[in-house]
CSV table of C-alpha atoms and ligand atoms in Angstrom, one decimal:
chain,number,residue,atom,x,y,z
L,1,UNK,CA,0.0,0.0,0.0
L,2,UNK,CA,1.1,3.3,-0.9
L,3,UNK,CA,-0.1,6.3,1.2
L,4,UNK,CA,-1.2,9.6,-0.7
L,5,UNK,CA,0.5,12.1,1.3
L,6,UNK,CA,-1.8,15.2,0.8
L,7,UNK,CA,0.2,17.2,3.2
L,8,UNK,CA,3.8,16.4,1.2
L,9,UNK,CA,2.1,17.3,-2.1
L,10,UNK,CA,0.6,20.3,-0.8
L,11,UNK,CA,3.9,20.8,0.6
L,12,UNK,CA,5.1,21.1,-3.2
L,13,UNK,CA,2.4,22.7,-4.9
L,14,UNK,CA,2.8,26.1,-2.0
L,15,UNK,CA,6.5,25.9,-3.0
L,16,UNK,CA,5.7,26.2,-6.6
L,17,UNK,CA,3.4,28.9,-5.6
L,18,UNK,CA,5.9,31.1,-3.5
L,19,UNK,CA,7.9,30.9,-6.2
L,20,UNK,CA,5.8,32.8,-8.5
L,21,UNK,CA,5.1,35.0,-6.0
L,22,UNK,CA,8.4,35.9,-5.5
L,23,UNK,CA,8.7,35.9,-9.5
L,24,UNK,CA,5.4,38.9,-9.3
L,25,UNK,CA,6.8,40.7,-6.6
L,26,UNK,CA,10.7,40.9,-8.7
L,27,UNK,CA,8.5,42.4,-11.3
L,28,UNK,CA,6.8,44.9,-9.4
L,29,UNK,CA,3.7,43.6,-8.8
L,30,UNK,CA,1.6,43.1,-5.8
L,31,UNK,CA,0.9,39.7,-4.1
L,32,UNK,CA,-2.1,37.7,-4.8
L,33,UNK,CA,-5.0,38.8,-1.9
L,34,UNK,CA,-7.3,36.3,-0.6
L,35,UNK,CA,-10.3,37.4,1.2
L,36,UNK,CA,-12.6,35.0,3.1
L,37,UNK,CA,-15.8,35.7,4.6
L,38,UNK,CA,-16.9,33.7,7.6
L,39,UNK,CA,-20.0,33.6,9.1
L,40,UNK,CA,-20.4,32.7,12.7
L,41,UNK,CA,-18.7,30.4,14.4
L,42,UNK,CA,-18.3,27.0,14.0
L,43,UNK,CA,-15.2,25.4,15.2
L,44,UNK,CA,-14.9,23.0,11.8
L,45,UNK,CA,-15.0,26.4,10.0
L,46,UNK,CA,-12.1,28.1,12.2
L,47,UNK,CA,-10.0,25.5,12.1
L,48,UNK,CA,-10.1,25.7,8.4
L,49,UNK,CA,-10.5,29.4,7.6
L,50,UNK,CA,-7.4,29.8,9.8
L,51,UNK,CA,-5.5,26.8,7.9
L,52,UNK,CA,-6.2,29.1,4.8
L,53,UNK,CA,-4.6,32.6,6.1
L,54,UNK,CA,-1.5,30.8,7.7
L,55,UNK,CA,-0.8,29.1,4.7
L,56,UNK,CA,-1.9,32.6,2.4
L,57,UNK,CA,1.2,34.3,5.0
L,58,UNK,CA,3.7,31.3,4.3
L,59,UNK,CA,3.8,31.2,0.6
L,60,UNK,CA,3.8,35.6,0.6
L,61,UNK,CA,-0.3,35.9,-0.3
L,62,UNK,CA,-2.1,38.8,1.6
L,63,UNK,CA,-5.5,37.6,3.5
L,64,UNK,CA,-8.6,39.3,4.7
L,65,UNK,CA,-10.7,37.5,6.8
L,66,UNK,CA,-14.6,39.2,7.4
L,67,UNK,CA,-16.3,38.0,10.3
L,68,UNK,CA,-20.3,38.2,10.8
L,69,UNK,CA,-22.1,36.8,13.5
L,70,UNK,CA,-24.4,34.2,13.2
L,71,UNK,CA,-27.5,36.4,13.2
L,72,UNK,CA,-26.1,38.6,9.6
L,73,UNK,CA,-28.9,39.1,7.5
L,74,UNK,CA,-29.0,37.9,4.1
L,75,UNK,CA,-29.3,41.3,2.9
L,76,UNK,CA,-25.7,42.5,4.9
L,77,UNK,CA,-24.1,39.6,3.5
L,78,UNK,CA,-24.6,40.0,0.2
L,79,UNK,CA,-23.5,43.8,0.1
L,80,UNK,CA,-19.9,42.7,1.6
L,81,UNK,CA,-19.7,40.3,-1.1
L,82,UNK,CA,-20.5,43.1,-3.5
L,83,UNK,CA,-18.0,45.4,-2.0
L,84,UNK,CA,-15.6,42.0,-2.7
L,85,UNK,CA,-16.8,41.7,-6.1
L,86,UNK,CA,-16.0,45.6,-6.4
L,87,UNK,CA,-12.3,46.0,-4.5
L,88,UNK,CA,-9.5,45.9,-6.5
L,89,UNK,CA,-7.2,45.1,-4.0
L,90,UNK,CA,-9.2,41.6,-3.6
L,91,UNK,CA,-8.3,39.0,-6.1
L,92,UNK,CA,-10.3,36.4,-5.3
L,93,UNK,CA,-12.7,35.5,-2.6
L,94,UNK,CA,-14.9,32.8,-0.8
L,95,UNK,CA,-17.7,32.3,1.5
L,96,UNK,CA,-16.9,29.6,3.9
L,97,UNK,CA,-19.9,27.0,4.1
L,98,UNK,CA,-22.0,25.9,6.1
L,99,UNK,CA,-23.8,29.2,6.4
L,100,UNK,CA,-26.5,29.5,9.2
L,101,UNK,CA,-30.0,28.1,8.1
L,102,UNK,CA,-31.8,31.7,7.5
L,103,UNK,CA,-29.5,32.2,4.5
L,104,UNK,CA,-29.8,30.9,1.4
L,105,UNK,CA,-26.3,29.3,0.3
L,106,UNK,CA,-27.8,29.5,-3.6
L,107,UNK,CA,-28.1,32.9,-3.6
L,108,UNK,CA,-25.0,34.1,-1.8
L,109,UNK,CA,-23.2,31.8,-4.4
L,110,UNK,CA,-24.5,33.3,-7.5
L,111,UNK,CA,-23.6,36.9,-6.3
L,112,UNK,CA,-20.2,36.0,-6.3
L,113,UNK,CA,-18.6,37.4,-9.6
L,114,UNK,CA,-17.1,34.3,-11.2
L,115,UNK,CA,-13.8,36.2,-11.8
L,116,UNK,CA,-13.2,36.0,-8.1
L,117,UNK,CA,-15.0,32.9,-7.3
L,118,UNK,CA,-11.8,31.0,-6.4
L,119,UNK,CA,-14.1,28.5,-4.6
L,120,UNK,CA,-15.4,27.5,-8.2
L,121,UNK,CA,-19.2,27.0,-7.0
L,122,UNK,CA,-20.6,29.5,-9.1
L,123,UNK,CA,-22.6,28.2,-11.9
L,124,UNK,CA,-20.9,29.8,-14.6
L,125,UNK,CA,-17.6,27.6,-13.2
L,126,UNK,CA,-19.2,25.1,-12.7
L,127,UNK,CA,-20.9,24.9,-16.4
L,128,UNK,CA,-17.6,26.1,-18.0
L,129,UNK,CA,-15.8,23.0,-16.1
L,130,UNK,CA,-18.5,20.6,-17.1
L,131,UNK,CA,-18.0,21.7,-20.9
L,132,UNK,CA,-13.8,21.3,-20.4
L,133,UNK,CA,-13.9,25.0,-20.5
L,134,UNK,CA,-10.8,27.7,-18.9
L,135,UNK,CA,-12.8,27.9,-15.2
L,136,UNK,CA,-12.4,28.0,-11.6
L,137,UNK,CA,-12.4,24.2,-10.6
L,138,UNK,CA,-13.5,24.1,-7.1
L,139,UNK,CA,-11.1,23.2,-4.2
L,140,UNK,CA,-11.4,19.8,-3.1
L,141,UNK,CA,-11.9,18.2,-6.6
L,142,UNK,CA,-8.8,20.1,-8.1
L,143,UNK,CA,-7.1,19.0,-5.1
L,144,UNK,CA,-7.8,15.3,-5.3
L,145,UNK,CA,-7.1,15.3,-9.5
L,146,UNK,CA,-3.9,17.2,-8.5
L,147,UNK,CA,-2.5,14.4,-6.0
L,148,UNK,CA,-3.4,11.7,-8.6
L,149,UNK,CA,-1.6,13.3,-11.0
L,150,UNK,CA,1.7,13.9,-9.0
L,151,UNK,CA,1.2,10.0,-7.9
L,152,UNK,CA,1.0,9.5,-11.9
L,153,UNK,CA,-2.4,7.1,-10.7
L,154,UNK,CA,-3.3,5.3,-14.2
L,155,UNK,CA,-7.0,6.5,-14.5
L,156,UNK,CA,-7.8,6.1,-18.5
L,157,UNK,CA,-10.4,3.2,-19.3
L,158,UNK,CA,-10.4,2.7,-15.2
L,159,UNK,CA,-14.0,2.2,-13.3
L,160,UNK,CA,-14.1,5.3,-11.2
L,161,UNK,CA,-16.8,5.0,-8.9
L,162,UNK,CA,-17.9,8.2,-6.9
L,163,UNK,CA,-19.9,8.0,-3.1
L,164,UNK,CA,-21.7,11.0,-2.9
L,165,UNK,CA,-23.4,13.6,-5.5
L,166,UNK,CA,-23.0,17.0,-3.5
L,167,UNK,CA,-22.4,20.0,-5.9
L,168,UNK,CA,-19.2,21.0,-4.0
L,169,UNK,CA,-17.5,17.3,-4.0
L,170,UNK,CA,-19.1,14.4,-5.8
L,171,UNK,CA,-20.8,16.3,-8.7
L,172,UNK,CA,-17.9,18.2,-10.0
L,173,UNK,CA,-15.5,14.8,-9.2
L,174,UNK,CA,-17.5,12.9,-11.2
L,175,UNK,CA,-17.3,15.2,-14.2
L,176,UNK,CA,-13.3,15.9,-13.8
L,177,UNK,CA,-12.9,12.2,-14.0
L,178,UNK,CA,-14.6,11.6,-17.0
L,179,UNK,CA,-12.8,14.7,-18.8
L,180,UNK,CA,-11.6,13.4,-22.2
L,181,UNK,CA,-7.8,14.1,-20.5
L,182,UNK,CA,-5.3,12.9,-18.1
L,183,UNK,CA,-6.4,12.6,-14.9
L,184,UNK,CA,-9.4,11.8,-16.5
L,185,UNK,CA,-10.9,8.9,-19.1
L,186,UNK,CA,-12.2,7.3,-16.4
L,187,UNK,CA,-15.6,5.4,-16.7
L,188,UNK,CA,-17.6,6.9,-13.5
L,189,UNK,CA,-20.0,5.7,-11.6
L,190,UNK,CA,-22.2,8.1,-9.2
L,191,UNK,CA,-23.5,6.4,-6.5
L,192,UNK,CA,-25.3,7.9,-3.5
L,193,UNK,CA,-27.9,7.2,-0.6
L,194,UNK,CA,-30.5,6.3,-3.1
L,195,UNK,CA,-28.3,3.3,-4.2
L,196,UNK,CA,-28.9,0.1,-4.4
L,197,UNK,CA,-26.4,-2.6,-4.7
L,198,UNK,CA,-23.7,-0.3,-3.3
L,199,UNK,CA,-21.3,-3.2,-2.1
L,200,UNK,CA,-21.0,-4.7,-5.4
L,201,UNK,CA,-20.6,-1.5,-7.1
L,202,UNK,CA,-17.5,-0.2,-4.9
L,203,UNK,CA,-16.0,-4.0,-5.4
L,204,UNK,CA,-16.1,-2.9,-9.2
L,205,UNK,CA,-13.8,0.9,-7.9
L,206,UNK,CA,-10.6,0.9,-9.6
L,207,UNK,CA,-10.6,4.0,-8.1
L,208,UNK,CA,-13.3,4.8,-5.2
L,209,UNK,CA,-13.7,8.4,-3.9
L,210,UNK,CA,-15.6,8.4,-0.5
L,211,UNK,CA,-17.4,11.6,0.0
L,212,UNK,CA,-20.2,10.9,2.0
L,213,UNK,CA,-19.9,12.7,5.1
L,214,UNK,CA,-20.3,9.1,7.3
L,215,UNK,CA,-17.6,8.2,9.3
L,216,UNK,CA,-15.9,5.0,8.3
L,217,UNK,CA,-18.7,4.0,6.2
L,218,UNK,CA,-16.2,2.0,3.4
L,219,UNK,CA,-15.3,-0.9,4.8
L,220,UNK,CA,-12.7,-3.6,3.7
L,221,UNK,CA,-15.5,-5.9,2.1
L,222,UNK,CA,-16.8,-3.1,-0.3
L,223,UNK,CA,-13.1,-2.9,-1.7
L,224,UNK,CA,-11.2,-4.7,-4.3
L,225,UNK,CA,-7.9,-5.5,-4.0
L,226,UNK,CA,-5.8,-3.3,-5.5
L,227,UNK,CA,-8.1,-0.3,-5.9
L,228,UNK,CA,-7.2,3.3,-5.4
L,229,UNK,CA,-8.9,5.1,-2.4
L,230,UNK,CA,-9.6,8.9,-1.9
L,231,UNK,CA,-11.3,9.8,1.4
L,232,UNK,CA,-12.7,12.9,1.2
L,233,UNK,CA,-14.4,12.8,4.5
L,234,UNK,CA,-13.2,14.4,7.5
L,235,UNK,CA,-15.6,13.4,10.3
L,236,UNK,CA,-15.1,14.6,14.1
L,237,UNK,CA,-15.5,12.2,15.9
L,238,UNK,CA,-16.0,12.3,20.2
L,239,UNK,CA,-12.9,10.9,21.9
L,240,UNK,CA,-12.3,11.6,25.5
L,241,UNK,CA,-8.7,10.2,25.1
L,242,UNK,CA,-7.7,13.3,23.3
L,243,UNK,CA,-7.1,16.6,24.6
L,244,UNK,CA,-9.3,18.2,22.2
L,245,UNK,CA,-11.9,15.7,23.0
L,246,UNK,CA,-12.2,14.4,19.4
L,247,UNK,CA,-10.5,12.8,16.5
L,248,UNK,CA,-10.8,13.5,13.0
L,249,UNK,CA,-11.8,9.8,10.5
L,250,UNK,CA,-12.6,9.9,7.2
L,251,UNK,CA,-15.3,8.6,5.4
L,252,UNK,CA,-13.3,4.6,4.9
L,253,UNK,CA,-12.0,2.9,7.6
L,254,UNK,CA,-8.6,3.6,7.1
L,255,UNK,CA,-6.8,0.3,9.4
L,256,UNK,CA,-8.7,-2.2,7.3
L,257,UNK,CA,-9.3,-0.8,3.7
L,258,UNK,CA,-5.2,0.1,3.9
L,259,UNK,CA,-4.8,-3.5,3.9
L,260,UNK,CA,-6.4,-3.9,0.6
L,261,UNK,CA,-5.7,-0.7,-1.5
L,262,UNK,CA,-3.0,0.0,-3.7
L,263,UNK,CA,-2.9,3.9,-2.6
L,264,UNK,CA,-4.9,5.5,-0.2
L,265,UNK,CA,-4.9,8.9,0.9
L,266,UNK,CA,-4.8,9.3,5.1
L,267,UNK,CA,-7.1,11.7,7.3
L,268,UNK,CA,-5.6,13.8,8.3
L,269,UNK,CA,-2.5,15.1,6.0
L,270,UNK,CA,-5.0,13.4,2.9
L,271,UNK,CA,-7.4,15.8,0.9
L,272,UNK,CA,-7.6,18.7,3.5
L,273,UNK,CA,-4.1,19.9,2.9
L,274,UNK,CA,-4.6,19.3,-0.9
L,275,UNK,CA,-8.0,21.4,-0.5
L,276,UNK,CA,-6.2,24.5,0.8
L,277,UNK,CA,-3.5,24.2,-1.7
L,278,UNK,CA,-5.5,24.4,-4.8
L,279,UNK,CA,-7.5,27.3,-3.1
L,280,UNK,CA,-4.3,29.0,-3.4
L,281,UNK,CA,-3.3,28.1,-7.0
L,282,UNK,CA,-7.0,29.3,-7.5
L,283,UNK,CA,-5.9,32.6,-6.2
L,284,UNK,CA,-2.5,32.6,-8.1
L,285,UNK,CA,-4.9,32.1,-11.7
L,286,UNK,CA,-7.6,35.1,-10.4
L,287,UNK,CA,-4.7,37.6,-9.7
L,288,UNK,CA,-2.5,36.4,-12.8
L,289,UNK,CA,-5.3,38.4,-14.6
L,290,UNK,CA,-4.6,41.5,-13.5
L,291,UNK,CA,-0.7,41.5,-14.9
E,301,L34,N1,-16.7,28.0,0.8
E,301,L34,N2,-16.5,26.2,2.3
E,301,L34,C1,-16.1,26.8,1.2
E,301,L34,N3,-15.0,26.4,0.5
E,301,L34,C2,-14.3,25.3,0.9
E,301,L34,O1,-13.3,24.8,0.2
E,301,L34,C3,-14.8,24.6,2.1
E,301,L34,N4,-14.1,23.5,2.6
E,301,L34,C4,-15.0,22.4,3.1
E,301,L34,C5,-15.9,23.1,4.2
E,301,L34,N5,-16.4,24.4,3.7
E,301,L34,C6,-15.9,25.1,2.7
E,301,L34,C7,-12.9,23.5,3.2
E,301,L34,O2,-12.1,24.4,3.1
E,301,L34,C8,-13.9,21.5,3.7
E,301,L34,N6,-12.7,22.3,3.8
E,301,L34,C9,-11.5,21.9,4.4
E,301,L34,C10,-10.3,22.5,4.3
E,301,L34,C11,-9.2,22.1,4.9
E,301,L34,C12,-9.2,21.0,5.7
E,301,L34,C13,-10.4,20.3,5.8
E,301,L34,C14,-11.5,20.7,5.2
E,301,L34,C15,-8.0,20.6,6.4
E,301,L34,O3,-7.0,21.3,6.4
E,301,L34,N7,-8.0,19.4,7.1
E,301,L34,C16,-6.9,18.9,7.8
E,301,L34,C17,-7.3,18.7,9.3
E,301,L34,C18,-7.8,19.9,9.9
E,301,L34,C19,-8.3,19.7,11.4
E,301,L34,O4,-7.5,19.4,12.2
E,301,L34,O5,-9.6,19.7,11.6
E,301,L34,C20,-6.5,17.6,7.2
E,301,L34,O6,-5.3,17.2,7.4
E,301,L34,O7,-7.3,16.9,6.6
C-alpha cells in the first residue's frame, strides 16, 4: 500500500506557488489577496479558515478575513460580497460553508462574480468546467485530480466510482474524471444514498472516492484489491482520550481498507491539505489576470 500524502504534495504545490510570488513581486507587482468571509462560528469552519490565512502568510499571499455573527442578514451579506466583487485590491474570494439556516447558500453563491470565485461554486464555473472549458475548478476536486496526478495514478479506461453527488465534492469529481484528458478517461460511476447494490458497485472501484460525510462508512469488504482510495471525509468524531476531546476519521475505515488498497490517501494530512493548496493556486490564476 502506498499512502497519498496530501500534506507532502501540498507541501510542493505552495512551494511552486511562492515561487511565483516571489517571481510577481521581482517584477513589481503586488501579491495575490485572498479574502474570506466567515459567518459565525463553527469550530470545523475556524480551524479551516485559519488553515487558509496561515498558509496565504507562508507562501507571501495577503488575506482578509470578514467575520459576521451568526445572526447577519441575508441582505448585509450579500453587500460585503458586493463590495468584494467591487475591491480591487481583492483577487479572489470565498464564502466559507455551512452558512447558518436563514441564508440561502444558492443565492450568496451566484452573487459572487465568477472572476473572483476562487471557490469555483458558481454556476458559470461550474458549467464552463463541465464543458472542459478555462474555469475556476473548485477546491477539493482540483485538489484530489492534483495528488493523482503527481502520484502518476493510471486513471484512462479505469471504473471510477464516486460516493456522494454534493455540488461541491461528488458532482464536479465525477465530471473531472470523466474529462476526455489525463487525470481523467475514467468510466464513472455516481453512487449515492439512493443506491442500491452499493457493495458490489464499490468491489467494481478501480478508483473509489468516499465523500459521504459518514464516518468509516467504506469498509474492507466493499473494496477490491488493489483499488485506489480517496477519502474525502473528514468526520469529528468524540474521543475523550484526546485533549481536544475528538479525532478526526474519514469517510473509509482507514486500518482495514489500507490493507487492501494500492494507494490511499490518510485523514488527516489526505485531501484537506490538498483542499487548501489548490485554493491557493485558484488565487495565483484570479490575480494572474490583472498583470
Ligand atoms: N466555501 N466552504 C467553502 N470552501 C471550501 O473549500 C470549504 N471546505 C470544506 C468546508 N467548507 C468550505 C474546506 O475548506 C472543507 N474544507 C476543508 C479545508 C481544509 C481541511 C479540511 C476541510 C484541512 O486542512 N484538514 C486537515 C485537518 C484539519 C483539522 O484538524 O480539523 C487535514 O489534514 O485533513
Amino acid at each position: 500500500m502506498m499512502l497519498l500524502d496530501g500534506k507532502e504534495i501540498s507541501k510542493q504545490l505552495k512551494d511552486e506557488l511562492k515561487a511565483e510570488v516571489n517571481e510577481m513581486l521581482a517584477n513589481g507587482y503586488r501579491p495575490p489577496h485572498l479574502a474570506v468571509i466567515l459567518v459565525g462560528s463553527n469550530a470545523a469552519s475556524e480551524t479551516y479558515v485559519n488553515a487558509k490565512v496561515k498558509a496565504c502568510s507562508a507562501i507571501g499571499y495577503e488575506s482578509s478575513v470578514i467575520n459576521f455573527p451568526p445572526e447577519i442578514t441575508q441582505e448585509m451579506l450579500l453587500q460585503a460580497i458586493d463590495d468584494l466583487n467591487e475591491n480591487e485590491e481583492i483577487d479572489g474570494f470565498i464564502v466559507q460553508l455551512p452558512l447558518p439556516n436563514h441564508i440561502d447558500d444558492k443565492t450568496v453563491i451566484e452573487r459572487v462574480m465568477p472572476k473572483k470565485d476562487v471557490d469555483g461554486f458558481h454556476p458559470i464555473n461550474v458549467g464552463k468546467m463541465a464543458l472542459g472549458l478555462d474555469a475556476f475548478i473548485s477546491a477539493t476536486p482540483g485538489g484530489i485530480v492534483e495528488l493523482l496526478k503527481r502520484y502518476e495514478i493510471e486513471t484512462e479506461g479505469k471504473h471510477c466510482v464516486v460516493l456522494g453527488r454534493s455540488n461541491i465534492v461528488g458532482g464536479p469529481m465525477a465530471m473531472l474524471m470523466r474529462r476526455n484528458t489525463y487525470p481523467g478517461n475514467s468510466t464513472v460511476t455516481v453512487a449515492h444514498s439512493r443506491t442500491k447494490n452499493l457493495k458490489q458497485i464499490c468491489l467494481q472501484a478501480d478508483i473509489l472516492i468516499a465523500a459521504i460525510g459518514k464516518p468509516e462508512f467504506v469498509t474492507e469488504d466493499m473494496v477490491k484489491e488493489g483499488a485506489v482510495v480517496i477519502d474525502v471525509g473528514i468526520n469529528r468524531v468524540d474521543d475523550p482520550s484526546r485533549e481536544k476531546g475528538y479525532r478526526l476519521t474519514g469517510d473509509v475505515d482507514f486500518s482495514n481498507v489500507s490493507k487492501k488498497a494500492s494507494h490511499i490517501t490518510p485523514v488527516p494530512g489526505g485531501v484537506g491539505p490538498m483542499t487548501i493548496a489548490y485554493l491557493l493556486k485558484n488565487t495565483m490564476i484570479a490575480a494572474r489576470k490583472r498583470l
